[in-house]
Amino acid sequence: MKPFIRYSSLWSPVILWCGVIYFLSGIPDLKIESIGVWDLILRKMAHIFEFGLLGAFMYRALDGSVGKREGTVLSVSFWAFFLSFLYAVSDEYHQYFVPGRIPSARDVFFDSAGILLALTAIKIRKKWKIKPANGPALFSLLVLCCFYLTACGPNYQFNRAKALEKKGQYNEALMKYLRIAETNPDHPSAVESLYRAGKLCQIKFKLYAKSTDIFFELIKKYPEATQIVHKAKAAIFNSPDYFPLVNDNLWVEGDSETGGKNMQVEWHCSESTGASRQGVFKITKKYFAGRKPVSAVIRYYTESSIELREYASADTTSSQYTVLLKYPFETGNTWVTERDGRKIRATIVDNRASITAKAGVFDDCLKIRYEDLAIPGTFKYEYYAPDTGLILITVKGKHSKKEYRNSELLSCKLKEPRW
């Protein structure tokens, strides 16, 4: 046999098997689903088997390359172990760069045990002149590969993504959610994976265009998932959230002329309780003249049909409400609503306004013009900042070209919304 062919036949199995090991160790979060402790046992047995096989291939290649000379068995065994051990160490180092995998000295121990067992078996076979049985070994190898390749079930991947999210590893969780939805679109976890991916983009990364695209994809692909589609529509309305309705949120508004010394309004948000009140929030506005409390007003808010509705009473089934915000938040979008019995035309005149208020500097604000249809030509403007809420109110008369500040946000304490 020509040297090239001989060496190829000896070393090709080593190279190919090293490639298989590299591929398998690159699978994120490798775990066999729903079998508990057996997952650990099977994975450690797999370490022993795959590196035992590598040790056997390495011994065969070295033995065939060096030749069968007296006294070479120990030296071939040593080098087969040493080279296989080095690859085991490099394999664990490789897992440092794989999401959800970590290098483990314990795994190197099991790898080494597998190599030693294989080399010991070879030495015994040589001593006792036992012929190898290739069929069962090949079958075992195929079974092992099947275990590996089916070990990443979508349920486990979904739970792993939630665990990463809980730990604050949002980027890894986002990638995992998107991968689940892409590779397992028919699995029950796909729809919630898309939803949670959208919420991560919305809340954690403030990537509102990306989150909106994800939510629209969810609505298009899974219209039958009515509950989560409803949540996705609400999330689209809140990307970004110009009026964050979260329990215990607090805003302090004050007159612009004195910076709140003459007048302040404390807005306190609380979530209504009861199954029939889900998604209904009560905001109590306490008015102060200086430090003296003057009055209090209660309003109720819901997000319905991609619009924000304000009710004067707790009966949110009533047809009497004011539409404060309406999607899409694009310049030129207009709607007619009622407030205190008067018809009002609302128009979005800007969605990229930059505003400086007492509470800070705010970019990408909505500027909404309200016109009382009974008094045309007089306007009130409200500015809403992303993930903050109402930050400024101005007025402009019929013959005025300038807006005059009425009140603005002095401070706020806001909580992250629940998913």
Short mmCIF file of C-alpha atoms in Angstrom, two decimals:
data_model
loop_
_atom_site.label_atom_id
_atom_site.label_comp_id
_atom_site.label_asym_id
_atom_site.label_seq_id
_atom_site.Cartn_x
_atom_site.Cartn_y
_atom_site.Cartn_z
CA MET A 1 0.00 0.00 0.00
CA LYS A 2 1.31 3.45 -0.88
CA PRO A 3 2.40 5.56 2.13
CA PHE A 4 -0.17 8.31 1.46
CA ILE A 5 -3.07 5.87 1.32
CA ARG A 6 -1.80 4.00 4.37
CA TYR A 7 -1.39 7.14 6.47
CA SER A 8 -4.75 8.49 5.27
CA SER A 9 -6.49 5.29 6.35
CA LEU A 10 -4.77 5.52 9.74
CA TRP A 11 -5.28 9.20 10.52
CA SER A 12 -8.60 9.98 8.79
CA PRO A 13 -10.66 8.40 11.63
CA VAL A 14 -8.73 10.51 14.16
CA ILE A 15 -9.35 13.74 12.28
CA LEU A 16 -12.99 12.96 11.54
CA TRP A 17 -13.72 11.96 15.13
CA CYS A 18 -12.03 15.11 16.45
CA GLY A 19 -14.37 17.04 14.15
CA VAL A 20 -17.41 15.20 15.52
CA ILE A 21 -16.35 16.00 19.10
CA TYR A 22 -15.82 19.65 18.17
CA PHE A 23 -19.27 19.82 16.57
CA LEU A 24 -21.01 18.19 19.53
CA SER A 25 -19.30 20.42 22.08
CA GLY A 26 -20.48 23.44 20.08
CA ILE A 27 -24.16 22.65 20.66
CA PRO A 28 -25.49 25.19 23.23
CA ASP A 29 -27.00 23.89 26.48
CA LEU A 30 -26.57 20.24 25.58
CA LYS A 31 -28.93 18.29 27.78
CA ILE A 32 -31.34 15.41 27.33
CA GLU A 33 -34.79 16.63 28.13
CA SER A 34 -37.03 15.50 30.98
CA ILE A 35 -34.95 12.61 32.38
CA GLY A 36 -33.49 14.29 35.46
CA VAL A 37 -30.42 12.62 36.95
CA TRP A 38 -30.13 10.27 33.99
CA ASP A 39 -29.11 13.27 31.94
CA LEU A 40 -25.99 13.67 34.09
CA ILE A 41 -25.21 9.94 33.96
CA LEU A 42 -25.62 9.67 30.20
CA ARG A 43 -23.57 12.79 29.54
CA LYS A 44 -20.66 11.52 31.65
CA MET A 45 -20.90 8.11 29.97
CA ALA A 46 -20.83 9.95 26.65
CA HIS A 47 -17.60 11.70 27.69
CA ILE A 48 -16.04 8.32 28.50
CA PHE A 49 -17.24 6.79 25.25
CA GLU A 50 -16.31 9.58 22.83
CA PHE A 51 -12.80 10.09 24.22
CA GLY A 52 -12.31 6.35 24.65
CA LEU A 53 -13.01 6.03 20.95
CA LEU A 54 -10.63 8.92 20.23
CA GLY A 55 -7.94 7.18 22.29
CA ALA A 56 -8.49 3.97 20.33
CA PHE A 57 -8.30 5.79 16.99
CA MET A 58 -5.20 7.65 18.16
CA TYR A 59 -3.52 4.40 19.27
CA ARG A 60 -4.35 2.71 15.95
CA ALA A 61 -2.92 5.64 13.97
CA LEU A 62 0.27 5.88 16.03
CA ASP A 63 0.75 2.13 16.11
CA GLY A 64 0.33 1.89 12.36
CA SER A 65 2.62 4.85 11.74
CA VAL A 66 5.44 3.80 14.08
CA GLY A 67 5.28 0.14 13.14
CA LYS A 68 5.09 -2.97 15.26
CA ARG A 69 8.51 -2.96 16.83
CA GLU A 70 9.39 -4.54 20.14
CA GLY A 71 8.92 -2.19 23.06
CA THR A 72 6.67 0.23 21.21
CA VAL A 73 3.37 -0.64 22.92
CA LEU A 74 4.03 1.45 26.04
CA SER A 75 5.33 4.40 24.08
CA VAL A 76 2.42 4.30 21.61
CA SER A 77 -0.03 4.06 24.52
CA PHE A 78 1.63 7.00 26.24
CA TRP A 79 1.50 9.23 23.17
CA ALA A 80 -2.04 8.14 22.35
CA PHE A 81 -3.11 9.10 25.88
CA PHE A 82 -1.15 12.36 25.88
CA LEU A 83 -2.47 13.60 22.52
CA SER A 84 -6.05 12.58 23.33
CA PHE A 85 -5.77 14.26 26.74
CA LEU A 86 -4.58 17.49 25.10
CA TYR A 87 -7.59 17.42 22.81
CA ALA A 88 -9.89 16.87 25.81
CA VAL A 89 -8.45 19.98 27.46
CA SER A 90 -8.85 22.00 24.26
CA ASP A 91 -12.43 20.74 23.94
CA GLU A 92 -13.31 22.12 27.37
CA TYR A 93 -11.64 25.43 26.48
CA HIS A 94 -13.75 25.54 23.31
CA GLN A 95 -16.91 25.25 25.42
CA TYR A 96 -15.96 28.49 27.18
CA PHE A 97 -17.10 30.29 24.01
CA VAL A 98 -20.34 28.30 23.54
CA PRO A 99 -23.52 29.88 25.03
CA GLY A 100 -24.81 27.89 27.99
CA ARG A 101 -21.68 25.68 28.19
CA ILE A 102 -18.82 26.05 30.65
CA PRO A 103 -15.41 24.34 30.83
CA SER A 104 -15.19 21.65 33.50
CA ALA A 105 -12.17 19.90 35.01
CA ARG A 106 -14.54 17.08 36.00
CA ASP A 107 -15.35 16.47 32.34
CA VAL A 108 -11.63 16.27 31.55
CA PHE A 109 -11.39 13.60 34.27
CA PHE A 110 -14.14 11.53 32.59
CA ASP A 111 -12.49 12.06 29.20
CA SER A 112 -9.18 10.80 30.60
CA ALA A 113 -10.91 7.81 32.19
CA GLY A 114 -12.39 6.91 28.81
CA ILE A 115 -8.98 7.16 27.12
CA LEU A 116 -7.35 4.97 29.77
CA LEU A 117 -10.11 2.36 29.56
CA ALA A 118 -9.79 2.18 25.78
CA LEU A 119 -5.99 1.87 25.88
CA THR A 120 -6.21 -0.76 28.62
CA ALA A 121 -8.71 -2.73 26.55
CA ILE A 122 -6.38 -2.54 23.54
CA LYS A 123 -3.46 -3.80 25.60
CA ILE A 124 -5.54 -6.71 26.95
CA ARG A 125 -6.77 -7.52 23.45
CA LYS A 126 -3.19 -7.55 22.15
CA LYS A 127 -2.01 -9.73 25.02
CA TRP A 128 -4.85 -12.23 24.72
CA LYS A 129 -5.07 -11.89 20.92
CA ILE A 130 -8.79 -11.12 20.91
CA LYS A 131 -10.28 -10.03 17.59
CA PRO A 132 -12.14 -6.69 17.78
CA ALA A 133 -15.90 -6.60 17.26
CA ASN A 134 -16.52 -3.57 15.09
CA GLY A 135 -20.29 -4.00 14.63
CA PRO A 136 -21.42 -3.37 18.24
CA ALA A 137 -18.95 -0.50 18.58
CA LEU A 138 -20.29 1.19 15.46
CA PHE A 139 -23.86 0.69 16.63
CA SER A 140 -23.02 2.20 20.03
CA LEU A 141 -21.45 5.17 18.29
CA LEU A 142 -24.57 5.78 16.21
CA VAL A 143 -26.79 5.54 19.29
CA LEU A 144 -24.56 8.02 21.11
CA CYS A 145 -24.73 10.48 18.22
CA CYS A 146 -28.52 10.19 18.19
CA PHE A 147 -28.58 10.98 21.90
CA TYR A 148 -26.43 14.03 21.33
CA LEU A 149 -28.29 15.36 18.33
CA THR A 150 -31.72 15.01 19.96
CA ALA A 151 -30.61 16.40 23.31
CA CYS A 152 -31.66 20.00 22.76
CA GLY A 153 -35.46 19.88 23.03
CA PRO A 154 -37.34 23.18 22.66
CA ASN A 155 -38.95 22.88 26.12
CA TYR A 156 -35.55 22.68 27.76
CA GLN A 157 -34.21 25.46 25.58
CA PHE A 158 -37.19 27.65 26.51
CA ASN A 159 -36.72 27.03 30.23
CA ARG A 160 -33.01 27.69 29.83
CA ALA A 161 -33.76 30.99 28.09
CA LYS A 162 -36.05 32.01 30.97
CA ALA A 163 -33.31 31.11 33.44
CA LEU A 164 -30.82 33.26 31.54
CA GLU A 165 -33.34 36.09 31.49
CA LYS A 166 -33.84 35.78 35.25
CA LYS A 167 -30.07 35.98 35.78
CA GLY A 168 -29.91 39.19 33.76
CA GLN A 169 -28.19 37.59 30.76
CA TYR A 170 -30.64 39.27 28.42
CA ASN A 171 -28.66 39.06 25.19
CA GLU A 172 -28.15 35.29 25.53
CA ALA A 173 -31.83 34.84 26.43
CA LEU A 174 -32.93 36.91 23.43
CA MET A 175 -30.81 34.86 21.02
CA LYS A 176 -32.17 31.64 22.47
CA TYR A 177 -35.81 32.77 22.24
CA LEU A 178 -35.37 33.79 18.60
CA ARG A 179 -33.60 30.51 17.80
CA ILE A 180 -36.45 28.48 19.34
CA ALA A 181 -39.06 30.37 17.31
CA GLU A 182 -37.04 29.97 14.11
CA THR A 183 -36.10 26.30 14.41
CA ASN A 184 -39.29 25.01 16.11
CA PRO A 185 -42.12 27.20 14.73
CA ASP A 186 -44.77 24.52 15.36
CA HIS A 187 -43.76 23.81 18.95
CA PRO A 188 -46.02 25.27 21.68
CA SER A 189 -43.07 27.20 23.14
CA ALA A 190 -42.46 29.11 19.88
CA VAL A 191 -45.24 31.65 20.35
CA GLU A 192 -44.18 32.58 23.89
CA SER A 193 -40.54 32.62 22.80
CA LEU A 194 -41.40 35.27 20.21
CA TYR A 195 -43.37 37.25 22.78
CA ARG A 196 -40.58 37.22 25.35
CA ALA A 197 -38.02 38.11 22.67
CA GLY A 198 -40.14 41.12 21.77
CA LYS A 199 -40.47 42.17 25.41
CA LEU A 200 -36.71 41.92 25.91
CA CYS A 201 -36.16 44.19 22.90
CA GLN A 202 -38.82 46.57 24.20
CA ILE A 203 -38.01 46.77 27.91
CA LYS A 204 -34.36 45.81 28.32
CA PHE A 205 -32.78 46.97 25.07
CA LYS A 206 -35.20 49.79 24.09
CA LEU A 207 -35.13 48.49 20.50
CA TYR A 208 -38.67 49.55 19.75
CA ALA A 209 -38.64 48.99 15.98
CA LYS A 210 -37.24 45.48 16.49
CA SER A 211 -39.76 44.65 19.20
CA THR A 212 -42.64 45.87 17.03
CA ASP A 213 -41.45 43.69 14.13
CA ILE A 214 -41.34 40.66 16.43
CA PHE A 215 -44.84 41.30 17.80
CA PHE A 216 -46.29 41.74 14.30
CA GLU A 217 -44.61 38.48 13.27
CA LEU A 218 -46.22 36.74 16.25
CA ILE A 219 -49.67 38.11 15.40
CA LYS A 220 -49.31 37.02 11.77
CA LYS A 221 -48.00 33.51 12.48
CA TYR A 222 -50.15 32.58 15.49
CA PRO A 223 -53.56 34.31 15.19
CA GLU A 224 -55.17 31.37 17.04
CA ALA A 225 -53.16 32.13 20.21
CA THR A 226 -55.69 34.77 21.21
CA GLN A 227 -54.43 35.56 24.71
CA ILE A 228 -50.82 36.11 23.73
CA VAL A 229 -51.87 37.93 20.53
CA HIS A 230 -53.82 40.34 22.74
CA LYS A 231 -50.69 40.88 24.84
CA ALA A 232 -48.61 41.37 21.69
CA LYS A 233 -50.99 44.08 20.45
CA ALA A 234 -50.72 45.84 23.80
CA ALA A 235 -46.94 45.55 23.58
CA ILE A 236 -46.96 47.16 20.12
CA PHE A 237 -48.88 50.08 21.60
CA ASN A 238 -46.22 50.34 24.31
CA SER A 239 -43.17 50.27 22.03
CA PRO A 240 -42.24 52.76 23.37
CA ASP A 241 -44.53 53.27 26.35
CA TYR A 242 -45.62 56.91 26.41
CA PHE A 243 -47.90 56.43 29.42
CA PRO A 244 -46.46 53.67 31.66
CA LEU A 245 -49.31 52.22 33.67
CA VAL A 246 -47.49 50.32 36.41
CA ASN A 247 -48.58 49.83 39.99
CA ASP A 248 -47.04 52.43 42.37
CA ASN A 249 -45.69 54.67 39.61
CA LEU A 250 -45.51 58.27 40.81
CA TRP A 251 -45.22 61.54 38.91
CA VAL A 252 -44.99 65.06 40.32
CA GLU A 253 -46.19 67.85 38.04
CA GLY A 254 -45.72 71.55 38.80
CA ASP A 255 -46.42 74.93 37.29
CA SER A 256 -43.67 76.01 34.91
CA GLU A 257 -43.54 79.63 36.04
CA THR A 258 -42.40 78.92 39.61
CA GLY A 259 -41.06 75.40 39.15
CA GLY A 260 -43.85 73.93 41.26
CA LYS A 261 -43.72 76.41 44.15
CA ASN A 262 -47.21 77.73 43.48
CA MET A 263 -48.87 74.55 42.24
CA GLN A 264 -48.09 70.86 42.25
CA VAL A 265 -49.99 67.74 41.27
CA GLU A 266 -48.99 64.31 42.51
CA TRP A 267 -50.05 61.47 40.23
CA HIS A 268 -50.16 58.05 41.86
CA CYS A 269 -50.91 54.96 39.77
CA SER A 270 -52.46 51.82 41.24
CA GLU A 271 -53.74 48.68 39.57
CA SER A 272 -57.41 47.84 40.05
CA THR A 273 -58.03 44.45 41.63
CA GLY A 274 -60.39 41.67 40.60
CA ALA A 275 -60.61 39.47 37.52
CA SER A 276 -63.00 41.86 35.77
CA ARG A 277 -60.63 44.77 36.46
CA GLN A 278 -57.55 43.26 34.84
CA GLY A 279 -55.68 45.87 32.83
CA VAL A 280 -57.49 48.77 34.53
CA PHE A 281 -55.40 51.34 36.38
CA LYS A 282 -56.50 54.10 38.71
CA ILE A 283 -54.56 57.34 38.86
CA THR A 284 -55.19 59.62 41.82
CA LYS A 285 -54.21 63.24 41.21
CA LYS A 286 -53.65 65.26 44.36
CA TYR A 287 -53.53 69.03 43.83
CA PHE A 288 -51.47 71.30 46.08
CA ALA A 289 -51.36 75.09 46.34
CA GLY A 290 -47.85 75.52 47.63
CA ARG A 291 -47.70 72.76 50.24
CA LYS A 292 -51.39 72.89 51.06
CA PRO A 293 -53.57 70.09 49.64
CA VAL A 294 -56.49 71.52 47.71
CA SER A 295 -58.34 68.69 45.99
CA ALA A 296 -58.04 65.23 44.52
CA VAL A 297 -59.27 63.80 41.24
CA ILE A 298 -59.45 60.12 40.27
CA ARG A 299 -59.31 58.85 36.72
CA TYR A 300 -59.26 55.31 35.31
CA TYR A 301 -57.16 54.15 32.37
CA THR A 302 -57.14 51.16 30.04
CA GLU A 303 -55.33 50.26 26.85
CA SER A 304 -57.84 48.92 24.35
CA SER A 305 -57.91 48.69 20.53
CA ILE A 306 -54.36 50.13 20.47
CA GLU A 307 -55.45 53.34 22.14
CA LEU A 308 -55.17 54.74 25.67
CA ARG A 309 -58.57 55.55 27.18
CA GLU A 310 -59.29 57.76 30.19
CA TYR A 311 -62.52 57.29 32.14
CA ALA A 312 -64.04 59.63 34.70
CA SER A 313 -65.59 56.68 36.59
CA ALA A 314 -64.64 53.12 37.43
CA ASP A 315 -67.08 51.82 34.80
CA THR A 316 -64.64 51.12 31.97
CA THR A 317 -67.39 49.44 29.93
CA SER A 318 -68.95 52.86 29.40
CA SER A 319 -68.81 54.53 25.99
CA GLN A 320 -67.93 57.81 27.68
CA TYR A 321 -64.16 58.12 27.65
CA THR A 322 -61.33 60.26 26.31
CA VAL A 323 -58.79 58.84 23.87
CA LEU A 324 -55.46 60.28 25.01
CA LEU A 325 -53.14 58.31 22.72
CA LYS A 326 -53.84 56.38 19.54
CA TYR A 327 -51.56 54.10 17.51
CA PRO A 328 -49.73 54.51 15.15
CA PHE A 329 -47.62 57.21 16.73
CA GLU A 330 -46.88 58.92 13.44
CA THR A 331 -46.94 62.59 12.56
CA GLY A 332 -50.33 63.52 11.13
CA ASN A 333 -52.31 60.82 12.93
CA THR A 334 -55.50 62.47 14.17
CA TRP A 335 -58.66 61.48 16.04
CA VAL A 336 -61.71 63.13 17.56
CA THR A 337 -62.64 62.40 21.16
CA GLU A 338 -64.59 63.91 24.05
CA ARG A 339 -63.40 65.42 27.30
CA ASP A 340 -65.74 66.87 29.91
CA GLY A 341 -68.57 66.88 27.40
CA ARG A 342 -66.64 68.82 24.75
CA LYS A 343 -65.45 67.49 21.41
CA ILE A 344 -61.69 67.62 21.01
CA ARG A 345 -59.56 66.97 17.94
CA ALA A 346 -56.17 65.44 18.77
CA THR A 347 -53.32 65.42 16.26
CA ILE A 348 -49.79 64.08 16.54
CA VAL A 349 -47.66 66.95 15.23
CA ASP A 350 -44.23 65.52 16.12
CA ASN A 351 -42.84 62.18 17.28
CA ARG A 352 -39.19 63.19 17.61
CA ALA A 353 -39.46 66.24 19.86
CA SER A 354 -36.67 67.02 22.32
CA ILE A 355 -37.84 68.66 25.53
CA THR A 356 -36.08 70.03 28.59
CA ALA A 357 -38.23 70.00 31.72
CA LYS A 358 -37.47 70.28 35.41
CA ALA A 359 -37.24 66.49 35.57
CA GLY A 360 -34.56 66.35 32.86
CA VAL A 361 -33.95 66.21 29.13
CA PHE A 362 -36.17 63.94 27.05
CA ASP A 363 -35.74 62.90 23.42
CA ASP A 364 -38.07 61.28 20.88
CA CYS A 365 -41.15 62.72 22.55
CA LEU A 366 -44.67 62.70 21.16
CA LYS A 367 -46.16 66.15 20.70
CA ILE A 368 -49.96 66.06 20.56
CA ARG A 369 -52.09 69.08 19.73
CA TYR A 370 -55.57 69.24 21.26
CA GLU A 371 -58.13 71.62 19.74
CA ASP A 372 -61.53 72.33 21.24
CA LEU A 373 -63.84 72.17 18.22
CA ALA A 374 -66.16 74.71 19.85
CA ILE A 375 -63.28 77.21 20.05
CA PRO A 376 -61.28 76.63 16.85
CA GLY A 377 -57.78 78.04 16.68
CA THR A 378 -56.89 77.67 20.36
CA PHE A 379 -54.60 74.80 21.19
CA LYS A 380 -53.22 72.84 24.08
CA TYR A 381 -50.09 70.74 23.49
CA GLU A 382 -49.09 67.72 25.53
CA TYR A 383 -45.62 66.15 25.31
CA TYR A 384 -45.14 62.49 26.17
CA ALA A 385 -41.66 61.03 26.71
CA PRO A 386 -40.88 57.34 26.02
CA ASP A 387 -41.14 55.18 29.15
CA THR A 388 -41.87 58.26 31.26
CA GLY A 389 -45.26 59.74 30.40
CA LEU A 390 -46.58 63.29 30.28
CA ILE A 391 -43.70 65.74 30.76
CA LEU A 392 -44.97 69.10 29.50
CA ILE A 393 -48.22 70.97 28.79
CA THR A 394 -48.22 74.18 26.75
CA VAL A 395 -50.95 76.45 25.37
CA LYS A 396 -51.21 78.69 22.33
CA GLY A 397 -53.88 81.28 21.53
CA LYS A 398 -55.64 81.89 18.25
CA HIS A 399 -53.42 84.80 17.26
CA SER A 400 -50.24 83.67 18.97
CA LYS A 401 -47.27 82.07 17.23
CA LYS A 402 -45.62 81.03 20.47
CA GLU A 403 -46.41 78.24 22.89
CA TYR A 404 -46.51 79.15 26.57
CA ARG A 405 -45.56 76.62 29.20
CA ASN A 406 -48.31 75.79 31.62
CA SER A 407 -46.99 72.85 33.66
CA GLU A 408 -44.22 70.26 33.47
CA LEU A 409 -42.82 67.17 35.11
CA LEU A 410 -40.76 67.90 38.22
CA SER A 411 -39.86 64.34 39.17
CA CYS A 412 -41.01 60.75 38.86
CA LYS A 413 -40.49 57.32 40.38
CA LEU A 414 -41.21 54.61 37.85
CA LYS A 415 -41.11 50.84 38.08
CA GLU A 416 -40.41 48.31 35.36
CA PRO A 417 -43.62 46.83 33.96
CA ARG A 418 -44.49 43.21 34.59
CA TRP A 419 -44.56 40.85 31.64
#
